[in-house]
Short mmCIF file of C-alpha atoms and ligand atoms in Angstrom, two decimals:
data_model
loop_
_atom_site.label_atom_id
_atom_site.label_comp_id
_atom_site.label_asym_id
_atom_site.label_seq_id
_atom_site.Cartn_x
_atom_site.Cartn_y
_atom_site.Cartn_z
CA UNK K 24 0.00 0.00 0.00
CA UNK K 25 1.32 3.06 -0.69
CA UNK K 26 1.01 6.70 1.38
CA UNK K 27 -0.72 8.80 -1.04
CA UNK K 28 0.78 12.70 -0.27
CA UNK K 29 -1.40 14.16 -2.66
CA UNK K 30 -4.54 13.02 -0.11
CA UNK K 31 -3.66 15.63 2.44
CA UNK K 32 -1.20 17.62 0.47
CA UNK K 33 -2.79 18.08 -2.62
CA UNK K 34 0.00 21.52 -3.70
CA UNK K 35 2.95 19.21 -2.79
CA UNK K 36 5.34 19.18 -5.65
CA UNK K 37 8.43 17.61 -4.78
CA UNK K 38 8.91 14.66 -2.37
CA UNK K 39 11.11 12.37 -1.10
CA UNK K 40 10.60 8.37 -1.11
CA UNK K 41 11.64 5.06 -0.93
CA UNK K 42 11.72 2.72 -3.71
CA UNK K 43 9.83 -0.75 -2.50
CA UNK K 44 10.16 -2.68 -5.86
CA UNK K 45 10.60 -2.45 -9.30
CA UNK K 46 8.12 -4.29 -11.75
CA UNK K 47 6.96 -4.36 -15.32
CA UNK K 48 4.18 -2.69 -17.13
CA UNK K 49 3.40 -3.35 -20.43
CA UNK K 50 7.17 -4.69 -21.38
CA UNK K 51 8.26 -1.26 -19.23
CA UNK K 52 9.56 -0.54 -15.81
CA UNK K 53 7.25 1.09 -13.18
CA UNK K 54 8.54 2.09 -9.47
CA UNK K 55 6.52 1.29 -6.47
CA UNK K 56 7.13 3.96 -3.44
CA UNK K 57 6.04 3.56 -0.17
CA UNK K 58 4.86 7.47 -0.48
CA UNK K 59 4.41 9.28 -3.30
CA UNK K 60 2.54 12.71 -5.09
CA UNK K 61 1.77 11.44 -7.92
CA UNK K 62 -1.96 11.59 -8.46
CA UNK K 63 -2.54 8.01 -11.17
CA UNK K 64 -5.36 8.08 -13.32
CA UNK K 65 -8.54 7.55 -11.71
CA UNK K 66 -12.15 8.78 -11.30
CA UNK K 67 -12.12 10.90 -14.40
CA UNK K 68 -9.02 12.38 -13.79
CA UNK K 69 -5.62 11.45 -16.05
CA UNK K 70 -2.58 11.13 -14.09
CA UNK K 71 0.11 13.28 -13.37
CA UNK K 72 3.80 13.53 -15.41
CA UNK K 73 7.13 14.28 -13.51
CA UNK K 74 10.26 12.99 -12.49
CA UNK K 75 11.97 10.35 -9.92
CA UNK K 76 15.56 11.23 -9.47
CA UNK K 77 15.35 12.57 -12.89
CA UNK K 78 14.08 9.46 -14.82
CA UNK K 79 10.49 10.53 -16.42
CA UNK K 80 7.46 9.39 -15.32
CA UNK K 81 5.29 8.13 -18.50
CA UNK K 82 2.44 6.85 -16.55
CA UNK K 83 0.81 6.35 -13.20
CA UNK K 84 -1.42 3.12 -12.31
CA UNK K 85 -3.59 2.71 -9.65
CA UNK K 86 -3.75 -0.92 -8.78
CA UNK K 87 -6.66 -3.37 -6.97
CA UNK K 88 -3.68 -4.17 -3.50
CA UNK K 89 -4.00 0.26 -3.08
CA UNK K 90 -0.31 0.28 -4.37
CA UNK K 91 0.34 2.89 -6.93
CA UNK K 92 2.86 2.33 -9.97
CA UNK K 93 5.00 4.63 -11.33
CA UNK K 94 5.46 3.67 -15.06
CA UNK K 95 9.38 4.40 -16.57
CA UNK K 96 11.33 5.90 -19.13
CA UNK K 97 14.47 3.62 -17.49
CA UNK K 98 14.33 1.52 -14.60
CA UNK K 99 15.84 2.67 -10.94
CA UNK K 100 16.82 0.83 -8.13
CA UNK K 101 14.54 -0.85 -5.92
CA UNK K 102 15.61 0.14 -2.03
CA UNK K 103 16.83 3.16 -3.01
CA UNK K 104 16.00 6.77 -2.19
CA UNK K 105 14.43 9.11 -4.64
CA UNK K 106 13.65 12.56 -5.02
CA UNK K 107 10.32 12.95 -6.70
CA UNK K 108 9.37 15.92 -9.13
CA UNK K 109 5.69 16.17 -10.21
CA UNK K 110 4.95 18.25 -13.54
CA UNK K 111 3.34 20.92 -11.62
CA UNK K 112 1.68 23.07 -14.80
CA UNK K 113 -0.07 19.50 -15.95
CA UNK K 114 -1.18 18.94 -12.31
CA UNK K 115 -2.28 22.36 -11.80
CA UNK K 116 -4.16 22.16 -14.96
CA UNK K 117 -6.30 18.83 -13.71
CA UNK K 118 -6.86 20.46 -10.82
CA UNK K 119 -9.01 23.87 -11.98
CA UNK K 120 -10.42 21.39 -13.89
CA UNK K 121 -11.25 18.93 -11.83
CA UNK K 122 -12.47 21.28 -9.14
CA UNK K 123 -14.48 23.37 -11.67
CA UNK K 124 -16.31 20.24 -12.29
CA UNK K 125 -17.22 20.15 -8.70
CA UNK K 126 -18.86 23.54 -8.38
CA UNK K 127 -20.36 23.79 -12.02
CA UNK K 128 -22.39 19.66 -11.27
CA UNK K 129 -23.28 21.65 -7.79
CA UNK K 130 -24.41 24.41 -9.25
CA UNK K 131 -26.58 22.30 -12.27
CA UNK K 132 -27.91 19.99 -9.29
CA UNK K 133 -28.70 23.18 -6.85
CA UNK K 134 -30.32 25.52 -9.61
CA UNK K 135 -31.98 22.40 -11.87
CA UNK K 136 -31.80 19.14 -9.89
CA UNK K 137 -29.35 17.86 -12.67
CA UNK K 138 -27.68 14.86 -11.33
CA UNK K 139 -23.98 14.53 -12.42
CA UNK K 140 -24.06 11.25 -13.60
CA UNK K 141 -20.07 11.08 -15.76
CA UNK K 142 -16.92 13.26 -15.85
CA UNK K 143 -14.20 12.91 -17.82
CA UNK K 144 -10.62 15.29 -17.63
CA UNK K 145 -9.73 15.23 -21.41
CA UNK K 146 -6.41 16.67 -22.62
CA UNK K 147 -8.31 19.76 -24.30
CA UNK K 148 -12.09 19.86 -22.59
CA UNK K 149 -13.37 17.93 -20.03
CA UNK K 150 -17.32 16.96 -20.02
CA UNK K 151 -19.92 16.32 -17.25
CA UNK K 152 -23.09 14.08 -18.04
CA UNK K 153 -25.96 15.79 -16.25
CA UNK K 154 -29.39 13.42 -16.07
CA UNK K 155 -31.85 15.78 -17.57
CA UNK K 156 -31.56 17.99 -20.70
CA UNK K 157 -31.38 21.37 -19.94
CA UNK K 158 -32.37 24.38 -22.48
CA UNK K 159 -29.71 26.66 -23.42
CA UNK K 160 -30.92 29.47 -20.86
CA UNK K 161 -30.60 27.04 -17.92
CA UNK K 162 -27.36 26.12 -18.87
CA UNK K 163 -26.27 29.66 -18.79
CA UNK K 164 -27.81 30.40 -15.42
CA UNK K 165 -25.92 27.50 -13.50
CA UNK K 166 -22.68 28.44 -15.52
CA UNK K 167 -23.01 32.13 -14.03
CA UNK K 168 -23.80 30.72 -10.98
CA UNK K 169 -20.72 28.68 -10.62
CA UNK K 170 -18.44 31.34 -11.53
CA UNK K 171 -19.57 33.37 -8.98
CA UNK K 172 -18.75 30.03 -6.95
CA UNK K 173 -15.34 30.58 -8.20
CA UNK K 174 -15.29 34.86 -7.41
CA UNK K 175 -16.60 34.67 -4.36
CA UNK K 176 -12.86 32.67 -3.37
CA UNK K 177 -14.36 30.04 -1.23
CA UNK K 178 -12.23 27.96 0.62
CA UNK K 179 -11.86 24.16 -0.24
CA UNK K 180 -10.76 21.70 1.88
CA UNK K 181 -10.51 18.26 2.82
CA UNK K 182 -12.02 15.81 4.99
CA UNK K 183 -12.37 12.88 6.16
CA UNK K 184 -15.27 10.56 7.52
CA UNK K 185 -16.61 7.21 8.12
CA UNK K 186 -18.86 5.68 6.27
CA UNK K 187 -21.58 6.61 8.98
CA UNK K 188 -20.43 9.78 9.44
CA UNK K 189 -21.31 10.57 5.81
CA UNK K 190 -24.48 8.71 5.79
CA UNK K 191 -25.22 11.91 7.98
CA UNK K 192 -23.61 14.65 5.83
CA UNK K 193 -25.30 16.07 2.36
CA UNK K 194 -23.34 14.54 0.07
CA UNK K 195 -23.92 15.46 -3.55
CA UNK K 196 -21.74 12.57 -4.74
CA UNK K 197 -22.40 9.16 -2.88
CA UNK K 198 -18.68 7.32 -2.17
CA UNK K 199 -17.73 4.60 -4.45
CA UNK K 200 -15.18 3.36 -1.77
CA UNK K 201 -15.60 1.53 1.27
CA UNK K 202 -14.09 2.43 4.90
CA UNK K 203 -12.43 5.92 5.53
CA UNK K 204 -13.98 8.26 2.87
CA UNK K 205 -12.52 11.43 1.39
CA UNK K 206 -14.74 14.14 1.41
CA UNK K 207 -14.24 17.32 -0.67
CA UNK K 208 -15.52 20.66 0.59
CA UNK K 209 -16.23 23.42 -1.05
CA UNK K 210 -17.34 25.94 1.89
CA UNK K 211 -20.89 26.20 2.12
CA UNK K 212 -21.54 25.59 -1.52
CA UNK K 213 -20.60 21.08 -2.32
CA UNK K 214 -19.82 18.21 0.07
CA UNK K 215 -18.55 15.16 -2.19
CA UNK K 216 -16.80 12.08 -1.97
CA UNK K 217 -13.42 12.21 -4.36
CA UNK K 218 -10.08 10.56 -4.43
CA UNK K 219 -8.95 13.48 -6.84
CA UNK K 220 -6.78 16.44 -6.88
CA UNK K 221 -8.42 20.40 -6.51
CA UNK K 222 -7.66 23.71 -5.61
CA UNK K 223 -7.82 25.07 -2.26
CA UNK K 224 -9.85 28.31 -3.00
CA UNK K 225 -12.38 28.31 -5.43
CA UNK K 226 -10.71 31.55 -7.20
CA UNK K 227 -7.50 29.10 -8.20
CA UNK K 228 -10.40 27.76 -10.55
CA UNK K 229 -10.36 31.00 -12.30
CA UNK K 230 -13.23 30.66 -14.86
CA UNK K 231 -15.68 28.14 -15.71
CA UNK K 232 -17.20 27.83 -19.30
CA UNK K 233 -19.68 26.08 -21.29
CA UNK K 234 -18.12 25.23 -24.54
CA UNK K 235 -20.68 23.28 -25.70
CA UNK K 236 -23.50 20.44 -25.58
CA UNK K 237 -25.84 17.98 -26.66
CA UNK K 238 -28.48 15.82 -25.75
CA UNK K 239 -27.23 12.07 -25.03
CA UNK K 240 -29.14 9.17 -23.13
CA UNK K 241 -32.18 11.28 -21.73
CA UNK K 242 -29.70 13.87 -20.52
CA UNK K 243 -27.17 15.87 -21.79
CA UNK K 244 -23.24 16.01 -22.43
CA UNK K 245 -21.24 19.53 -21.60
CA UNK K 246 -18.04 20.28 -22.66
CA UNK K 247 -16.60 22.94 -20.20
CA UNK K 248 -13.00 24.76 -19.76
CA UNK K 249 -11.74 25.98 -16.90
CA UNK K 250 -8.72 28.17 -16.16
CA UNK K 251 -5.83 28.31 -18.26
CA UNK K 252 -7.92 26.18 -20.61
CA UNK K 253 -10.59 29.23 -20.90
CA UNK K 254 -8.26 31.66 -21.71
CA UNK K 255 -6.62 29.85 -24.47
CA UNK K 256 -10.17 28.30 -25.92
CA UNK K 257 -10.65 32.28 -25.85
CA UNK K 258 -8.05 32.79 -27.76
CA UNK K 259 -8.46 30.75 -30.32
CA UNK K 260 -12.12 31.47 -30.51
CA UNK K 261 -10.86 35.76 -30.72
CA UNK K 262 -7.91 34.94 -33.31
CA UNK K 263 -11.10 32.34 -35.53
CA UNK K 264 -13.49 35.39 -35.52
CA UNK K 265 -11.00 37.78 -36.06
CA UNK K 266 -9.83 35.95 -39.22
CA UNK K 267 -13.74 35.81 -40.43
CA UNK K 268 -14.40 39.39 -40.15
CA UNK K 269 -10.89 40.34 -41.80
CA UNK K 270 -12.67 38.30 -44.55
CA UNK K 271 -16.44 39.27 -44.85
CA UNK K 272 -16.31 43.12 -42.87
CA UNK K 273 -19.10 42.00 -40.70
CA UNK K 274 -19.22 42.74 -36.70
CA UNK K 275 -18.65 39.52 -34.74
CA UNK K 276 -22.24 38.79 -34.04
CA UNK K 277 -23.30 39.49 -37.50
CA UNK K 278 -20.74 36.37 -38.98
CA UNK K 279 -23.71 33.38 -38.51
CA UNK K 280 -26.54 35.50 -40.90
CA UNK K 281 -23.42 36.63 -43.34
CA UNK K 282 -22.07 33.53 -43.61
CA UNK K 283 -25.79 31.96 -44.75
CA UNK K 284 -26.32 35.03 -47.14
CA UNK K 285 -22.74 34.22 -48.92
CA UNK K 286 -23.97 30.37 -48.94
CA UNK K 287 -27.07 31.52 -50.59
CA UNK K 288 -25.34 33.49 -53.21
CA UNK K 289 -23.21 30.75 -53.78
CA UNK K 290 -25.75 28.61 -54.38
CA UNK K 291 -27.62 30.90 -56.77
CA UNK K 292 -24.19 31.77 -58.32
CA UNK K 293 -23.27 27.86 -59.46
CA UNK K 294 -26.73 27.25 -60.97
CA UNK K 295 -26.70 30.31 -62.75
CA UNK K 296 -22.99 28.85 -64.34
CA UNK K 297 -24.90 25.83 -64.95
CA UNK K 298 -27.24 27.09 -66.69
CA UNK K 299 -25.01 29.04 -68.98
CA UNK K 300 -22.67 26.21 -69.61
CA UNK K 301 -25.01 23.87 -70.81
CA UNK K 302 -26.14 27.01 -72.89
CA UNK K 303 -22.77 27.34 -74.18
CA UNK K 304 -22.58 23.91 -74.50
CA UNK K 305 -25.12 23.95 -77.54
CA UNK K 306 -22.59 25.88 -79.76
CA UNK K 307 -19.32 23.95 -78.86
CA UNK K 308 -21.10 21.08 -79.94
CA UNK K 309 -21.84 22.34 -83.13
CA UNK K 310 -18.19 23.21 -83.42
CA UNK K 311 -17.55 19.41 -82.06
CA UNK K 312 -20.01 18.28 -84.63
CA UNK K 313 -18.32 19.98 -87.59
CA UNK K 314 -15.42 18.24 -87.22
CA UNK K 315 -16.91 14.55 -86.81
CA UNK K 316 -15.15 11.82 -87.95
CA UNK K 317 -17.46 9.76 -90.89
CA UNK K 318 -17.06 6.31 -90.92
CA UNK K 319 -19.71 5.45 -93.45
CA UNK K 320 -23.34 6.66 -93.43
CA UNK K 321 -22.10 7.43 -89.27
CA UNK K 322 -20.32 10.75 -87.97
CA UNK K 323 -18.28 10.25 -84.65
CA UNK K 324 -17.58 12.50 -82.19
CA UNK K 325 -14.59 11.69 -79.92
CA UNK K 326 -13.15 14.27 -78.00
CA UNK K 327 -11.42 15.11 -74.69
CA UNK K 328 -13.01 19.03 -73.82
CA UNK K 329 -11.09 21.11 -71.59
CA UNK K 330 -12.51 22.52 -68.08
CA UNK K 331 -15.58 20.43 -68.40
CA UNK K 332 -17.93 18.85 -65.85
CA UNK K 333 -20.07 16.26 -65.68
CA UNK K 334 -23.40 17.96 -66.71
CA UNK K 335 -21.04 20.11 -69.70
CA UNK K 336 -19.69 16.74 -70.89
CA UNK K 337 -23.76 15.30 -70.78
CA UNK K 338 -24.98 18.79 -71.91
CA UNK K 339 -22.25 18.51 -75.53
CA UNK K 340 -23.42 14.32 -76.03
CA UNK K 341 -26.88 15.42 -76.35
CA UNK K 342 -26.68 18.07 -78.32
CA UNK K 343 -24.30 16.45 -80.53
CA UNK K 344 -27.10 13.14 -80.86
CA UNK K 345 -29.99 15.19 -81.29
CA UNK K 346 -28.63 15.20 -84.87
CA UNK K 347 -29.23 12.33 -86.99
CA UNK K 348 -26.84 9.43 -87.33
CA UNK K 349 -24.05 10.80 -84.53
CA UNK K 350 -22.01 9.04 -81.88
CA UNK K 351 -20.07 10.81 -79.43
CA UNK K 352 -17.62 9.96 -76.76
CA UNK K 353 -16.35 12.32 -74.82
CA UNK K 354 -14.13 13.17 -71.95
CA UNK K 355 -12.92 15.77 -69.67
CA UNK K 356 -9.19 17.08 -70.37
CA UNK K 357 -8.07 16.37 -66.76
CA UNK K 358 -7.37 12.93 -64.96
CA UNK K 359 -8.97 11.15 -63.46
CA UNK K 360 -11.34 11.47 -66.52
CA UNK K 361 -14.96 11.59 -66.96
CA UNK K 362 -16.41 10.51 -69.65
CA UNK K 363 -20.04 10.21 -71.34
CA UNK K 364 -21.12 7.95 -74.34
CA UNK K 365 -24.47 8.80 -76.42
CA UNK K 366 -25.91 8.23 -80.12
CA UNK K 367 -28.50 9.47 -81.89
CA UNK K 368 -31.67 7.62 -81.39
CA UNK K 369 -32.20 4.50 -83.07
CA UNK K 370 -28.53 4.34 -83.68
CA UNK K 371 -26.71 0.52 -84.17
CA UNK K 372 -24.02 1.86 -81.28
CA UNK K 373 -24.75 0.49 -77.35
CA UNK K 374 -23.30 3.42 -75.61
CA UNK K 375 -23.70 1.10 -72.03
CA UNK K 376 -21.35 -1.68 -73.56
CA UNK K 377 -18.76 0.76 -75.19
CA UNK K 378 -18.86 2.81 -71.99
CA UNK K 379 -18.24 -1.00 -69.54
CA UNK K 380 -15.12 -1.66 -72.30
CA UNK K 381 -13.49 1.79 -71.36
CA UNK K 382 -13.93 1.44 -68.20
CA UNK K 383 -12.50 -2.54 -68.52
CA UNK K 384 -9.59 -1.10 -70.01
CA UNK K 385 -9.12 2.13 -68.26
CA UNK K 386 -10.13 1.85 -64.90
CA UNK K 387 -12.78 4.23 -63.41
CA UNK K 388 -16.92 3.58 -62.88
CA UNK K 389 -20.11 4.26 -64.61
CA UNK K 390 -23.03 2.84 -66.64
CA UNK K 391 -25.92 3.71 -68.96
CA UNK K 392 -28.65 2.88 -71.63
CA UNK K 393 -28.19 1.78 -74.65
CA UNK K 394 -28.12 5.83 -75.77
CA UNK K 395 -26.08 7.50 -72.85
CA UNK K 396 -24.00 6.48 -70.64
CA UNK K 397 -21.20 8.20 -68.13
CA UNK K 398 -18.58 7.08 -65.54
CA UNK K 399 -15.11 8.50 -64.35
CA UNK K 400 -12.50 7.94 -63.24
CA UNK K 401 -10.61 6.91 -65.89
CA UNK K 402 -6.79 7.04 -65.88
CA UNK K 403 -4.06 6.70 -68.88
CA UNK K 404 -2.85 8.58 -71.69
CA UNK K 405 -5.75 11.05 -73.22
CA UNK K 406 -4.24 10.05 -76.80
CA UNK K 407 -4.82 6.02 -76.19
CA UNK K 408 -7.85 6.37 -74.44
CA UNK K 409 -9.61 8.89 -77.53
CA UNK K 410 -7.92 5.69 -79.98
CA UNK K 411 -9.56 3.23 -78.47
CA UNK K 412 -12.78 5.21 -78.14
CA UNK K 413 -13.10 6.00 -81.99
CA UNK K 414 -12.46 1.91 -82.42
CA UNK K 415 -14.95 1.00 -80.33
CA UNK K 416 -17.57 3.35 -81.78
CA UNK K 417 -16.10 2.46 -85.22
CA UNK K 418 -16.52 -1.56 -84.24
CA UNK K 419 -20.41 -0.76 -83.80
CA UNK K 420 -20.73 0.39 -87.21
CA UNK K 421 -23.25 -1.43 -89.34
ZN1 ZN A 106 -12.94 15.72 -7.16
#
């Protein structure tokens, strides 16, 4: 069993100990103390980085016989003495977070009877799991209510009971453990059973905020900040917006109905192109028709056009068909090519079967009728691919 400092002293940072025995974990060498500060990963909370005399600490396991591992970079000497450095800007970091947690799940349960019902420390937000949904104005009003948790500077200390001794107390969080419990208090405000790290004064937490949420299992999910955390997610929310307004010249809370307007237009702006490219379209494919190939009483169109699309490339075939007694295959100038097969009606051509022999050939996807067909995704050289287009239109010659 090993002393855990971090119970009583939870702003220790260095610390001397004894080394008890050195094991494997996971094919590396973990330390265990008979005392030590490091906090291992446990009850939503990831475990803390550091040193022992120098050697880096890469991971810290709680284990079922209340011993706690230290997880290697190299292995150290079992019996001897080392001087224990904990990574105090991590630490610090899962602490206004972890306390935050406390006083925000207070605040939801004390304003909104919202249970806390999961937390989790990530490396970039943390959430809570709250057992009702909430509306958006609720969730504001127990946000400003826990930061003025967190102004008002309460003191937070902790305690310990027996199990009876709690039965007695208002605990928001019932204890998971058995015998002695660990009781966190945050002075007049949240009583709850935790093995974790905090603060000691509620304005170490510094800010709390919402960054998001959604509805999950009956309840709902918030991602919240706290800290150093809010100041950078500030940050990088300030630097985001100020690179969208550089762009549009819109004030801040004008960027949501600007940004739908330039969708809008957007939209509105391609079909108008559509439109005039398959308008366009009709006159390039008398220009394509002019210079048809005739094999016979046919005329064959086989072409690769530059900077078309799909719908130019369909737009062209048909126009070129509507004519009497015309194939046409053609593609788009850049690979992976598209291409689209059609005839004139009635024609002898299949423009399905010459389109699944491209594709056999050249790679890609697509299908059709008998009078159009399209695929992409074609790949080879333009000048062997048009070759063996003109001899498979030529093949279906009668
Ligand atoms: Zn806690």
């Amino acid at each position: 069993m090993t002393d855990r400092l971090y119970y009583t002293q939870p702003s220790l940072r260095e610390f001397d100990a004894t080394v008890l025995s050195i094991e494997q974990i996971a094919a590396r060498p973990a330390a265990v103390l008979d005392r030590t500060a490091f906090y291992p990963t446990s009850g939503g909370q990831p475990f803390d980085t550091g040193t022992l005399n120098g050697v880096g600490v890469v991971d810290v396991v709680d284990r079922d016989d209340h011993s706690i591992a230290h997880v290697l970079e190299r292995p150290l000497e079992a019996g001897s003495r080392v001087r224990g450095v904990i990574d105090w800007s991590r630490r610090f970091d899962h602490m206004q977070q972890h306390t935050g947690q406390h006083v925000l799940s207070a605040a939801f349960e004390r304003l909104h009877h919202a249970r806390t019902v999961g937390f989790h420390l990530g490396a970039d937000v943390s959430t809570v799991d709250l057992s009702q949904d909430l509306k958006p104005g609720a969730i504001q009003a127990a946000e400003d209510e826990a930061n003025r948790i967190v102004w008002e500077d309460r003191p937070v200390v902790v305690r310990f009971a027996t199990a009876e001794e709690a039965a007695a107390l208002p605990l928001r969080k019932e204890p998971e453990r058995e015998g002695l419990l660990r009781l966190i208090d945050v002075a007049d405000y949240d009583l709850s059973a935790c093995g974790g790290t905090h603060v000691g004064r509620t304005g170490e937490i510094g800010a709390i905020q919402v960054l998001s949420w959604e509805r999950l299992r009956g309840g709902v999910r918030l991602e919240f900040v706290c800290g150093g955390r809010a100041l950078r997610a500030f940050r990088r929310f300030r630097d985001a917006v100020a690179g969208c307004i550089r762009g549009v010249s819109v004030l801040p809370e004008e960027l949501p109905s600007a940004i739908e307007r330039m969708q809008a237009e957007n939209k509105d702006l391609r079909k108008t192109i559509r439109i005039q490219q398959e308008q366009l379209a009709k006159y390039e494919a008398i220009a394509l028709a002019d210079r048809a190939l005739q094999v016979g009483a046919r005329f064959l169109v086989v072409e690769s056009v530059p900077q078309a699309e799909a719908n130019v490339l369909k737009a062209l075939a048909t126009s070129i068909t509507s004519r009497t007694g015309y194939d046409a295959a053609l593609f788009s100038a850049d690979a992976p090519f598209l291409v689209v097969v059609a005839r004139s009606p009635g024609g002898p051509m299949e423009a399905g079967v010459v389109l699944r022999r491209l594709v056999e050939r050249f790679g890609g996807k697509g299908g059709g009728r008998a009078d159009l067909a399209q695929g992409g995704g074609l790949a080879g050289d333009m000048t062997e691919i048009l070759d063996e287009a003109k001899r498979l239109l030529a093949a279906r010659e009668t």
